[in-house]
Amino acid sequence: MTEYTISDYLLDVIKTMGGDEILGVPGDYNLQFLDHITHRNDMKWVGNANELNASYMADGYAREKGFATFVTTFGVGELSAINGLSGSIAEHVPVLEIVGAPTNGVQRAGKLVHHTFGDSNFDRFIKAHETLGIKTTVLDEDNAIDQINETLTYIANEKKPAYLVLPSDLVNAPVNPAVKEGISALFTTTKQEAPASIAAIKQATAKASHPVIVVGHEIDRFNLGQAVQDFSLNNNIPIVDLGLGKAAVDESFTNFVGTYNGTISNESINHFVADADVVFVLGAKLTDSVTGGFTQEFDESQTITLSTRRGTIFGQSLPADFDFVATIQGLATTDLNLSLPAVQKPAEPAALQASDQPLTQSFYDRALQDFITGNKTLIAEQGTSFFGLASQNLASGAKFFGQPLWGSIGYAFPAAIGAQLANPDRRAVLTTGEGSLQLTIQEFGLALKERLNPVLFIIENTGYTVERVIHGMDEPYNDVPKYRYDLIAPAFGASDDQYDFIEVSTEAELIAAMKKADQETDKMVIVQANMGMKDAPAQLIETGIRFEAQNH
C-alpha cells in the first residue's frame, strides 16, 4: 500500500471531520479497506460484536463528537445495521456507513456470490436505503473523489447520515495525492444571512405579550444553543426544551424553565406554553413521545416554526432568504422591542434526603439528576429511564442523549460506549432497564477491551416496564430472563482492577454507590438498582395511557 488510493483519500476526509476511531465489523468484502485503517498511525479501528451495535455506537459517538463512521460488509452486515442507521436519519445524527461490496466485475457478470439472494441483483440493498431517505452513494473509479467530497460535505452541512458503497476492486485504486490539498476547503462555509426572514418575524411578533421558545434536537445538531439563549436573554423570553432536544440549551440558563411534554408536564412548566400567544418552535419535531401524546397546547395559528425542513409564521412560509442556521443566528442579536418582564423560573425542588427506605423510581430519578454534573453525559434508554429523567433539569455543561422518536430498545448501551469512546475526558453515564440491556449486552467486551470507564446503572425491575404500562402489565411477554449482573464484566474479560460492581436496593445505598463511582474514575462502574416491577415514572404512565389509546 505505497500508492495513494481512493481508500486513503476517503479516510483523510473522515479524519478531517473528526473521525479518530472507525467502528464496525469485518467481512471479506471490506477487509482490504480495513487494512488502510489499521496501517494508519492517526486513526484506530474499533471492532464491534455485531453490526447493529456498531450503528448504535456510531450514533452515540456522533452525538458526542459531531460525526462518526462505521464499516459493514455487503448484504448481511448492512441489513443488520439498518435499524441503527434509520434511528440516525429519524433523529438527525451525522453518521457515515461504509459498505464493502463485491467487485464491479463480479456484479457486472451477475455471479451468484455469497451475501446475496443468489439472483444476480446487487442493487436491492442500495434501494432499501434510498427508500428510507438515507443518502446513498456507490463509488465508481472515474468519479470517486467527487463522490466522496459530495457525500461527506452533505453529512457536514445537513447533519444527517449517509451510506457509501465501496466495491472491493476500488479499495486500492490509485489517485493523485495532490487531491489531499483540497480537503480543508471542503468544510469552509460562507456565513449566510436572512434579513427578510428576521424582519418578518419581528413584524409578526410586534404585539406578543407571552411568547415562549420550544427547543428541539436540531438546535443541538447545529450547535445553535448559545444563539437561542442570546435571543431569549435579549428579549426576556422563557425557554422550554423537548425530550427530543433535551439539553440543546444550557438547562441552568436564567430563562430556561423546564422540559415540556404536553399537558402531562409539571404545571409550573406547562403554563408557560399553555398561556403563550406566540410559540417559537425551533429545530423540533413534535412527536407523540415528547408532547404527551400530541397534547401540546398550541397550534399553527400561533406558532413560528424554524427547522431544517421549513420556516413558517402562523402557517405561512417565511421569505425566500430563509435558512435555518442563518435565521437562528440572526435572531441571536435581534431585539423584538417587546419590553417583557424578567422570566420567573419555577421553584427548585427541595434537596434530596436519602433514607433506608426501598429504592423507588422517583428517588432514583432525582438522585441521577444530582449525580449528572457538567463533565458528564447522561444516556437514557427509552422507557423508565428516559421518561423519568427527561423532566429533571441538568447542571450547566451536562449533556443528555436519548432516542424518543426512533425508540429502539437496546440503543442506549452501545450509544453510551460510543459517547465514552468519542470523548474520554467526559464521563458517560448510562441508565437502562435490564430488558433493554439484554439486546445489546455483547458490547461489554468492546468497552472492557478499550478500557473505557463509564458508569452503568442497570434498573432491575423484572422486565419491560415501558411495555407493561402500555399494555399487559402482568403478561409473560413483558418478562425477561434474570441475569447475574455481578458476573458480566469478568465474563467479558475484565480483570478485577478494571471494574466495580455495586448492587443497591435502598435510597442510601444508591447515594453511596454514586459517591463511590465518582471516586473510581479509572474503572467501569456497574450499579444494579433493584426496584419494584410496577414502579414507573408518572410521565411514562401517562404516556402509556395515550399510546394504548392510539393503538386501538
XYZ file of C-alpha atoms in Angstrom:
552
model
C 0.000 0.000 0.000
C 2.615 2.507 -1.080
C 0.403 4.297 -3.598
C -2.117 6.911 -2.534
C -5.543 5.348 -3.098
C -9.265 6.053 -3.040
C -9.370 4.469 0.422
C -6.616 6.757 1.709
C -8.427 9.814 0.424
C -11.717 8.732 1.971
C -10.036 8.177 5.324
C -8.225 11.534 5.116
C -11.567 13.286 4.679
C -13.061 11.298 7.566
C -10.090 12.243 9.749
C -10.545 15.931 8.878
C -14.155 15.660 10.041
C -13.071 14.321 13.432
C -13.299 10.590 12.847
C -10.443 9.357 15.022
C -11.959 5.904 15.507
C -13.737 3.780 12.906
C -16.312 1.305 14.201
C -17.759 -1.780 12.586
C -17.475 -5.486 11.847
C -15.017 -7.135 9.403
C -16.284 -9.106 6.424
C -14.452 -10.360 3.375
C -15.760 -7.572 1.123
C -14.327 -4.866 3.426
C -11.099 -6.459 4.698
C -8.781 -4.738 2.217
C -10.303 -1.394 3.195
C -9.771 -2.168 6.887
C -6.056 -2.573 6.133
C -5.957 1.107 5.220
C -7.378 1.962 8.649
C -5.142 -0.276 10.727
C -1.982 0.783 8.882
C -2.513 4.449 9.782
C -0.995 5.972 12.909
C -3.644 8.694 13.300
C -6.763 6.530 13.294
C -7.971 3.459 15.174
C -10.145 0.529 14.195
C -12.619 -0.427 16.930
C -14.408 -3.693 16.156
C -17.947 -4.325 17.386
C -19.694 -7.532 18.385
C -22.273 -7.062 15.624
C -23.356 -4.504 13.049
C -26.488 -3.347 14.878
C -24.382 -2.448 17.887
C -21.911 -0.680 15.601
C -24.675 1.523 14.207
C -25.973 2.362 17.707
C -22.455 3.043 18.945
C -21.716 5.289 15.966
C -24.874 7.266 16.737
C -23.722 7.880 20.321
C -20.196 8.719 19.146
C -21.595 11.251 16.662
C -23.890 12.895 19.217
C -20.882 13.386 21.486
C -18.308 14.404 18.874
C -20.299 15.641 15.876
C -19.559 12.834 13.402
C -18.934 9.084 13.291
C -18.087 6.363 10.776
C -18.711 2.631 10.843
C -17.976 -0.127 8.326
C -20.009 -3.199 7.418
C -19.941 -5.819 4.726
C -22.410 -6.157 1.873
C -25.884 -7.597 2.447
C -25.790 -9.384 5.788
C -23.772 -6.669 7.517
C -25.598 -3.624 6.250
C -29.027 -5.160 6.857
C -28.059 -5.850 10.466
C -27.071 -2.188 10.807
C -30.020 -0.632 9.001
C -32.120 -0.291 12.161
C -29.493 1.831 13.872
C -28.828 3.920 10.774
C -32.573 4.509 10.474
C -32.548 5.915 14.002
C -29.818 8.305 12.919
C -31.903 9.565 9.991
C -35.015 9.882 12.183
C -33.187 11.881 14.853
C -30.808 13.828 12.596
C -27.426 12.340 13.582
C -24.384 12.718 11.255
C -23.122 9.160 10.704
C -21.363 7.615 7.700
C -21.736 3.916 6.934
C -19.187 2.449 4.533
C -20.226 -0.854 2.957
C -17.627 -3.143 1.412
C -19.170 -4.690 -1.718
C -18.273 -7.324 -4.342
C -16.076 -6.138 -7.197
C -17.591 -4.377 -10.173
C -16.539 -7.337 -12.318
C -18.477 -9.764 -10.132
C -21.527 -7.521 -10.204
C -21.429 -6.966 -13.981
C -21.129 -10.709 -14.551
C -24.102 -11.355 -12.261
C -22.217 -14.010 -10.330
C -24.124 -15.844 -7.608
C -21.835 -14.838 -4.746
C -22.377 -15.086 -1.004
C -24.253 -12.410 0.998
C -26.730 -12.033 -1.873
C -30.070 -13.641 -2.751
C -28.359 -15.627 -5.486
C -30.321 -13.855 -8.222
C -27.627 -11.531 -9.701
C -29.368 -8.463 -8.201
C -26.811 -6.269 -6.416
C -28.973 -3.148 -6.123
C -31.710 -4.150 -3.718
C -29.834 -3.163 -0.538
C -28.962 0.224 -2.003
C -32.607 0.743 -2.938
C -33.661 -0.191 0.599
C -31.514 2.616 1.988
C -32.791 5.034 -0.634
C -36.369 4.176 0.304
C -35.600 5.061 3.922
C -34.419 8.517 2.866
C -30.752 7.847 3.594
C -28.346 9.469 1.163
C -26.717 6.693 -0.875
C -23.541 6.736 -2.952
C -21.943 3.909 -4.918
C -18.346 4.791 -5.710
C -17.065 4.399 -9.244
C -13.430 4.743 -10.269
C -13.849 7.740 -12.556
C -15.785 9.904 -10.107
C -14.825 8.555 -6.677
C -13.124 11.713 -5.367
C -16.049 13.935 -6.321
C -18.492 11.392 -4.905
C -16.623 11.236 -1.593
C -16.495 15.031 -1.391
C -20.194 15.379 -2.115
C -21.196 12.694 0.380
C -19.044 13.912 3.254
C -19.922 17.592 2.777
C -23.585 16.553 2.772
C -23.097 14.984 6.203
C -21.215 18.045 7.480
C -23.755 20.540 6.170
C -27.003 18.666 6.780
C -26.010 16.802 9.976
C -27.651 13.681 8.576
C -26.349 10.160 7.908
C -25.143 8.803 4.584
C -24.423 5.377 3.129
C -21.430 4.816 0.861
C -20.745 1.598 -1.073
C -17.099 0.765 -1.810
C -16.653 -2.117 -4.293
C -13.599 -4.085 -3.227
C -11.778 -3.616 -6.562
C -11.708 0.152 -5.938
C -10.147 -0.072 -2.470
C -6.589 0.138 -3.800
C -7.308 2.136 -6.936
C -4.632 4.873 -7.117
C -5.434 8.589 -7.203
C -3.227 11.654 -7.442
C -2.049 12.505 -3.896
C -2.417 16.190 -4.780
C -6.170 15.827 -4.214
C -5.424 15.883 -0.475
C -4.675 19.585 -0.703
C -8.334 20.401 -1.329
C -9.780 18.595 1.704
C -9.749 21.510 4.141
C -11.564 23.723 1.628
C -14.470 21.267 1.582
C -15.532 22.352 5.047
C -15.143 26.117 4.837
C -18.543 27.791 4.713
C -19.655 31.299 3.918
C -21.794 32.844 6.619
C -25.330 33.383 5.361
C -27.794 35.998 6.493
C -31.583 36.105 6.368
C -32.609 39.749 6.842
C -36.034 39.396 5.216
C -36.921 36.401 7.416
C -35.767 38.241 10.552
C -37.824 41.300 9.575
C -40.906 39.132 9.003
C -40.504 37.535 12.434
C -40.159 40.952 14.090
C -43.292 42.195 12.382
C -45.288 39.091 13.311
C -44.330 39.312 16.996
C -44.724 43.071 17.441
C -47.725 42.653 19.756
C -46.653 39.484 21.559
C -47.186 39.598 25.303
C -46.491 35.982 26.345
C -44.033 34.407 23.891
C -42.215 31.165 24.632
C -39.399 29.270 22.906
C -39.674 25.496 22.422
C -36.304 23.926 21.580
C -35.720 20.678 19.704
C -32.876 18.409 18.658
C -31.767 20.318 15.556
C -30.566 23.153 17.785
C -28.097 20.694 19.293
C -27.029 19.149 15.985
C -26.126 22.567 14.518
C -24.578 23.891 17.773
C -27.105 26.729 17.995
C -27.825 26.529 21.723
C -25.927 29.705 22.566
C -27.689 31.630 19.768
C -31.078 30.592 21.156
C -30.033 31.624 24.666
C -28.877 35.017 23.380
C -32.208 35.545 21.620
C -34.050 34.603 24.791
C -31.907 36.830 27.003
C -32.185 39.853 24.700
C -35.980 39.626 24.777
C -36.834 38.041 28.164
C -38.495 35.036 26.520
C -38.769 31.813 28.555
C -37.318 28.621 27.049
C -38.508 25.034 27.334
C -36.874 22.113 25.595
C -38.406 18.857 24.425
C -37.228 15.379 25.361
C -36.072 15.147 21.741
C -33.657 18.047 22.105
C -33.077 17.943 25.845
C -30.027 19.970 26.944
C -29.704 21.563 23.500
C -29.624 24.731 25.591
C -27.969 25.022 28.997
C -30.637 23.933 31.456
C -29.137 26.126 34.176
C -29.652 29.175 31.928
C -31.535 32.107 33.507
C -34.542 31.854 31.204
C -34.781 28.054 30.988
C -37.935 26.928 32.780
C -38.052 23.163 32.151
C -38.637 20.275 29.757
C -42.050 20.316 28.098
C -44.106 17.189 27.437
C -47.562 18.456 26.530
C -50.245 18.528 29.202
C -48.510 15.831 31.233
C -45.694 18.277 32.021
C -45.451 19.684 35.512
C -47.970 22.557 35.700
C -45.225 25.021 36.685
C -43.709 24.342 33.238
C -46.860 23.727 31.240
C -48.378 27.148 31.891
C -45.534 28.911 30.056
C -46.672 27.145 26.879
C -50.403 26.987 27.565
C -50.551 30.764 28.190
C -48.333 31.726 25.237
C -49.658 33.896 22.412
C -46.577 33.262 20.241
C -44.671 29.974 20.311
C -41.240 29.787 18.675
C -40.721 26.113 17.757
C -37.018 25.900 16.955
C -35.435 22.825 15.374
C -38.076 20.473 16.720
C -40.239 17.532 15.736
C -43.464 17.432 17.736
C -43.648 13.659 18.136
C -46.045 11.710 20.337
C -43.453 10.684 22.924
C -42.290 14.256 23.658
C -45.652 16.034 23.531
C -47.603 13.889 25.964
C -49.240 12.029 23.098
C -49.859 15.144 20.980
C -51.308 17.191 23.842
C -49.229 20.314 23.163
C -51.399 23.388 23.799
C -50.601 25.430 20.716
C -51.315 25.207 17.014
C -50.100 26.620 13.736
C -52.065 29.867 14.153
C -49.765 30.980 16.979
C -46.542 29.224 16.003
C -43.344 30.427 14.363
C -41.611 27.263 13.185
C -37.947 27.289 12.224
C -36.385 23.960 11.264
C -34.234 22.366 8.599
C -37.425 21.244 6.886
C -39.351 24.519 6.815
C -39.754 28.032 8.124
C -43.253 29.373 8.747
C -45.025 32.185 10.566
C -48.553 31.241 11.655
C -48.708 28.705 8.826
C -47.309 30.946 6.089
C -43.862 30.400 4.586
C -41.032 32.737 5.513
C -39.356 34.840 2.781
C -37.096 33.229 0.206
C -33.919 34.015 2.156
C -34.968 31.668 4.973
C -32.134 29.400 6.071
C -32.411 27.524 9.349
C -28.927 28.243 10.681
C -28.746 31.796 9.345
C -32.148 32.707 10.779
C -31.391 31.326 14.245
C -28.027 33.089 14.258
C -29.733 36.290 13.132
C -32.262 36.075 15.956
C -29.393 35.886 18.456
C -28.778 39.622 18.024
C -32.395 40.634 17.359
C -34.322 42.874 19.736
C -38.055 42.388 19.239
C -38.780 45.548 21.273
C -41.363 43.771 23.401
C -40.377 45.181 26.837
C -41.222 41.938 28.591
C -40.603 41.398 32.317
C -37.811 39.143 33.534
C -38.584 35.423 33.379
C -39.599 33.895 36.689
C -38.219 30.358 36.875
C -40.201 27.647 38.671
C -39.086 26.968 42.231
C -36.363 24.377 42.677
C -37.404 21.151 44.440
C -36.263 20.571 47.992
C -32.868 18.952 48.479
C -32.923 15.182 48.239
C -32.689 13.309 51.528
C -31.746 9.633 51.429
C -33.135 7.078 53.864
C -33.022 3.328 54.295
C -36.372 3.001 52.511
C -36.556 0.737 49.446
C -35.393 2.424 46.260
C -38.155 3.905 44.106
C -38.152 5.251 40.579
C -38.911 8.803 41.744
C -35.973 8.854 44.166
C -33.703 7.258 41.563
C -34.546 9.962 39.008
C -33.838 12.803 41.441
C -30.592 11.163 42.539
C -29.450 10.794 38.911
C -30.252 14.464 38.356
C -27.892 15.410 41.201
C -25.252 12.926 40.012
C -25.033 14.367 36.477
C -22.560 17.207 36.810
C -21.272 19.375 33.979
C -18.497 16.972 32.968
C -20.859 14.056 32.343
C -23.074 12.848 29.509
C -26.272 11.077 30.552
C -27.553 8.444 28.126
C -31.086 7.293 28.947
C -32.689 4.220 27.438
C -36.226 4.644 26.126
C -38.702 3.670 28.850
C -38.461 4.247 32.595
C -35.032 5.852 32.272
C -35.927 8.364 29.563
C -39.352 9.377 30.867
C -38.169 9.641 34.435
C -35.088 11.706 33.639
C -36.189 13.912 30.728
C -38.179 16.040 33.176
C -35.193 16.607 35.501
C -33.188 19.794 34.905
C -29.489 19.201 34.274
C -26.422 21.041 35.526
C -24.576 23.528 33.346
C -22.425 21.714 30.800
C -24.173 18.364 31.186
C -25.324 16.504 28.086
C -28.332 14.230 27.612
C -28.816 11.578 24.918
C -31.977 9.598 24.327
C -33.888 8.201 21.366
C -37.538 9.107 21.976
C -38.552 9.228 18.314
C -36.977 6.056 16.916
C -37.203 4.379 20.320
C -35.241 1.213 19.525
C -34.687 -0.624 22.775
C -31.105 -1.686 23.346
C -29.827 1.513 21.722
C -28.601 3.285 24.831
C -25.858 0.892 25.981
C -23.820 0.924 22.738
C -24.566 4.647 22.367
C -23.090 5.243 25.819
C -19.987 3.254 24.915
C -19.716 5.297 21.718
C -20.002 8.561 23.650
C -17.306 7.454 26.097
C -15.003 6.427 23.255
C -15.594 9.736 21.454
C -14.644 11.839 24.469
C -12.593 10.102 27.187
C -12.475 13.372 29.155
C -16.233 13.266 29.839
C -17.796 10.501 31.926
C -20.592 8.715 30.105
C -23.389 7.692 32.473
C -25.887 5.121 31.228
C -29.266 4.405 32.763
C -31.074 1.442 31.243
C -33.539 -1.268 32.103
C -32.348 -4.831 32.269
C -34.639 -5.809 29.417
C -33.169 -3.265 27.024
C -29.606 -4.086 28.027
C -30.068 -7.747 27.145
C -30.483 -6.851 23.463
C -27.005 -5.345 23.083
C -25.085 -6.655 26.079
C -22.326 -8.037 23.811
C -20.587 -4.633 23.709
C -19.307 -5.124 27.260
C -16.460 -6.929 25.523
C -15.544 -3.896 23.426
C -15.863 -1.484 26.349
C -13.563 -3.576 28.506
C -11.089 -4.230 25.715
C -10.810 -0.465 25.131
C -10.550 0.089 28.922
C -13.430 2.550 28.947
C -14.739 3.838 32.260
C -18.439 4.731 32.036
C -20.889 4.449 34.918
C -23.659 1.985 34.064
C -26.899 1.995 36.067
C -28.986 -1.101 35.351
C -32.582 -0.926 36.605
C -33.601 -4.428 37.675
C -37.405 -4.376 37.815
C -38.332 -7.730 36.306
C -38.938 -6.950 32.668
C -40.144 -4.401 30.126
C -41.761 -1.769 32.324
C -42.307 0.620 29.397
C -44.355 -2.071 27.668
C -46.186 -3.058 30.864
C -47.590 0.441 31.339
C -48.817 0.492 27.727
C -50.356 -2.979 27.672
C -50.019 -6.286 29.500
C -48.870 -5.303 32.992
C -48.786 -8.903 34.192
C -48.423 -10.702 30.874
C -45.446 -13.070 30.459
C -44.344 -11.480 27.176
C -43.138 -8.493 29.202
C -40.925 -10.674 31.412
C -37.203 -11.133 30.722
C -34.608 -13.622 31.992
C -32.850 -12.648 35.210
C -29.110 -12.173 34.678
C -26.248 -12.190 37.188
C -25.005 -8.670 36.513
C -22.203 -9.110 39.040
C -20.657 -11.681 36.686
C -20.998 -9.758 33.413
C -17.712 -7.845 33.491
C -15.488 -10.868 34.271
C -17.444 -12.965 31.763
C -16.480 -10.431 29.096
C -12.820 -10.472 30.101
C -12.459 -7.804 32.792
C -9.683 -8.025 35.345
C -10.567 -7.315 38.986
C -8.974 -3.866 38.904
C -10.860 -2.818 35.772
C -14.411 -2.640 37.113
C -16.558 -2.352 40.200
C -19.997 -3.867 40.672
C -22.418 -2.456 43.244
C -25.927 -3.713 43.938
C -28.351 -1.281 45.595
C -31.872 -1.697 46.927
C -32.323 1.361 49.177
C -32.064 5.107 48.772
C -28.973 5.328 50.970
C -27.243 2.513 49.093
C -27.801 4.316 45.780
C -26.299 7.564 47.052
C -23.306 5.679 48.462
C -22.807 3.904 45.112
C -22.854 7.244 43.286
C -20.229 8.675 45.602
C -18.051 5.637 45.073
C -18.483 5.836 41.284
C -17.277 9.436 41.344
C -14.145 8.304 43.191
C -13.431 5.391 40.831
C -12.832 7.411 37.696
C -10.381 4.861 36.284
C -12.884 1.977 36.328
C -16.091 0.903 34.700
C -18.664 1.064 37.479
C -21.761 -1.138 37.173
C -24.644 -0.367 39.535
C -27.596 -2.754 39.715
C -30.566 -0.740 41.013
C -33.347 -3.011 42.266
C -36.868 -1.567 42.047
C -40.451 -2.789 42.057
C -41.928 -4.321 38.912
C -44.809 -1.836 38.680
C -42.858 1.226 39.766
C -42.726 3.665 36.835
C -42.293 7.433 36.368
C -45.553 9.404 36.344
C -44.919 10.776 32.842
C -44.315 7.266 31.499
C -47.602 6.065 32.984
C -49.456 8.990 31.403
C -47.696 8.431 28.073
C -48.507 4.727 28.217
C -52.209 5.502 28.586
C -52.081 7.671 25.473
C -50.044 5.149 23.475
C -52.504 2.394 24.368
C -55.416 4.590 23.258
C -53.857 5.446 19.895
C -53.104 1.767 19.243
C -56.845 0.978 19.053
